[in-house]
Amino acid sequence: MRITAGLDIGSTYTKAAIVDERGELLGRALEPTGSRLNEVAERTLEQALARAGHRRDEVAYVVSTGFGRHQAGFVDIHVTDLTAAARGAAKLFPNTRTILDVGGQTMKATRLDDNARVKSFRLNDKCAAGTGAFIEKTARYMGYSTVEIGPLVETSKDAISISGVCAVFAESEVINHLSQGVAPADIMHGAIVSLVGRSVQLMKRVQMEPEFTLIGGILRFETMARVVREALKAEVNVPAGEMVQFVSAYGAGLLGQRRLEVLGVEGARAADAATA
């Protein structure tokens, strides 16, 4: 069996996915990224291999993606997170035409062509108010951990408006709402609605079209997907459970398989060496 590994070295978490030649996901692992990117990439890969029941010497090819993709010195090739996410999303949902990826530090909207290639994209990486970090920071300010966000929002009766276009101003609104006795659940709900508003604007800028696929860690919270559905007035695809965080890593592994299929192991590595 020929296996490849995809590594998504994100700003918040590093994800690894082990993929076989049929495109099946054999194992996965996730670790906080921290500051030692090469080390965490190695560790996460080893964990994913252990869960897949394979050894490191059985991996034919390793592909890295994400903001820290160039920091993993042991990989065979680097690809952009847009390309990896497109391949992973299209494998899970073949009719995907627009992807919304909400990560810890960036939010991306991507439109794909009929062959799952990136046709256009827009990024929001200038302000935390447009990323998952805004949601997590709001929760922490109110005394809640990240894992408590989902259950907290599910108890909300109404979304309180948070109109600040900057994370600093938005935090001031949160403080004001708390001082007025507004329920933390309603504030959290409002923060998600605010984030969704920004995400829909980003999707409009790539001339979005269905099917829509949502990925990224913040999509672990069902309320986020529900609010996006309501804003778009359309159904959306969301990978089940934790898989929503692994789409880019999975896509990177799939791209590795495709490269080996076309060039073979030796040919791929020769090509990589020639362009290094």
Coordinates of C-alpha atoms in Angstrom, one line a residue, residues 35-138:
S35 CA 6.7 28.2 18.4
R36 CA 8.8 25.1 17.4
L37 CA 7.1 24.4 14.1
N38 CA 9.4 21.7 12.8
E39 CA 9.1 19.8 16.1
V40 CA 5.4 19.9 16.3
A41 CA 5.1 18.9 12.7
E42 CA 7.2 15.8 13.4
R43 CA 5.3 15.0 16.5
T44 CA 1.9 15.3 14.9
L45 CA 2.9 13.2 12.0
E46 CA 4.1 10.4 14.3
Q47 CA 0.8 10.5 16.2
A48 CA -1.2 10.3 13.0
L49 CA 0.9 7.4 11.8
A50 CA 0.5 5.5 15.1
R51 CA -3.3 5.9 14.8
A52 CA -3.1 4.7 11.2
G53 CA -1.0 1.7 12.2
H54 CA 1.9 2.6 10.0
R55 CA 5.6 3.5 10.4
R56 CA 7.4 6.6 9.2
D57 CA 9.5 4.6 6.7
E58 CA 6.3 3.5 5.0
V59 CA 5.4 7.0 4.0
A60 CA 6.1 7.6 0.3
Y61 CA 5.7 11.3 0.3
V62 CA 4.9 14.2 2.7
V63 CA 3.2 17.4 1.6
S64 CA 2.9 20.5 3.9
T65 CA 0.5 23.4 3.8
G66 CA -0.6 26.2 6.1
F67 CA 1.2 29.3 7.3
G68 CA 4.1 27.3 8.7
R69 CA 4.5 25.0 5.7
H70 CA 8.0 26.1 4.9
Q71 CA 9.2 25.5 8.5
A72 CA 9.0 21.7 8.3
G73 CA 12.3 20.8 6.9
F74 CA 11.6 17.1 6.3
V75 CA 8.7 17.4 3.9
D76 CA 8.9 16.7 0.2
I77 CA 6.9 19.6 -1.2
H78 CA 4.9 22.6 0.0
V79 CA 1.5 23.7 -1.3
T80 CA -0.7 26.6 -0.5
D81 CA -3.6 26.2 2.0
L82 CA -6.0 27.3 -0.7
T83 CA -4.9 24.5 -3.0
A84 CA -4.9 21.9 -0.3
A85 CA -8.3 23.0 1.1
A86 CA -9.8 22.9 -2.5
R87 CA -8.6 19.3 -3.0
G88 CA -9.8 18.1 0.4
A89 CA -13.2 19.8 0.2
A90 CA -13.8 18.6 -3.4
K91 CA -13.0 15.0 -2.3
L92 CA -15.4 15.1 0.6
F93 CA -18.1 17.1 -1.3
P94 CA -17.5 16.7 -5.1
N95 CA -19.9 19.5 -6.1
T96 CA -18.2 22.1 -4.0
R97 CA -17.9 25.5 -5.8
T98 CA -17.3 27.9 -2.9
I99 CA -15.3 27.3 0.3
L100 CA -15.3 29.3 3.4
D101 CA -12.4 28.5 5.7
V102 CA -12.5 30.2 9.1
G103 CA -9.2 29.7 11.0
G104 CA -7.7 31.1 14.1
Q105 CA -5.9 34.0 12.4
T106 CA -7.3 34.1 8.9
M107 CA -10.6 33.7 7.1
K108 CA -10.6 32.7 3.4
A109 CA -13.3 32.5 0.7
T110 CA -12.4 30.5 -2.4
R111 CA -14.3 29.8 -5.6
L112 CA -13.5 26.6 -7.5
D113 CA -13.8 25.7 -11.1
D114 CA -15.3 22.4 -12.4
N115 CA -12.0 20.6 -11.8
A116 CA -11.7 21.7 -8.2
R117 CA -9.0 24.3 -9.0
V118 CA -8.9 27.7 -7.3
K119 CA -10.6 30.2 -9.6
S120 CA -10.7 33.2 -7.3
F121 CA -10.1 33.9 -3.6
R122 CA -10.1 36.6 -0.9
L123 CA -8.5 36.6 2.5
N124 CA -9.3 38.5 5.7
D125 CA -6.1 38.4 7.7
K126 CA -5.8 42.1 8.8
C127 CA -8.0 42.1 11.8
A128 CA -8.9 39.5 14.5
A129 CA -12.6 40.6 14.3
G130 CA -12.7 38.6 11.0
T131 CA -11.2 35.4 12.3
G132 CA -11.8 32.6 14.8
A133 CA -9.5 34.3 17.3
F134 CA -12.2 36.9 17.8
I135 CA -14.7 34.3 18.9
E136 CA -12.2 32.6 21.2
K137 CA -11.0 36.0 22.7
T138 CA -14.6 37.0 23.4

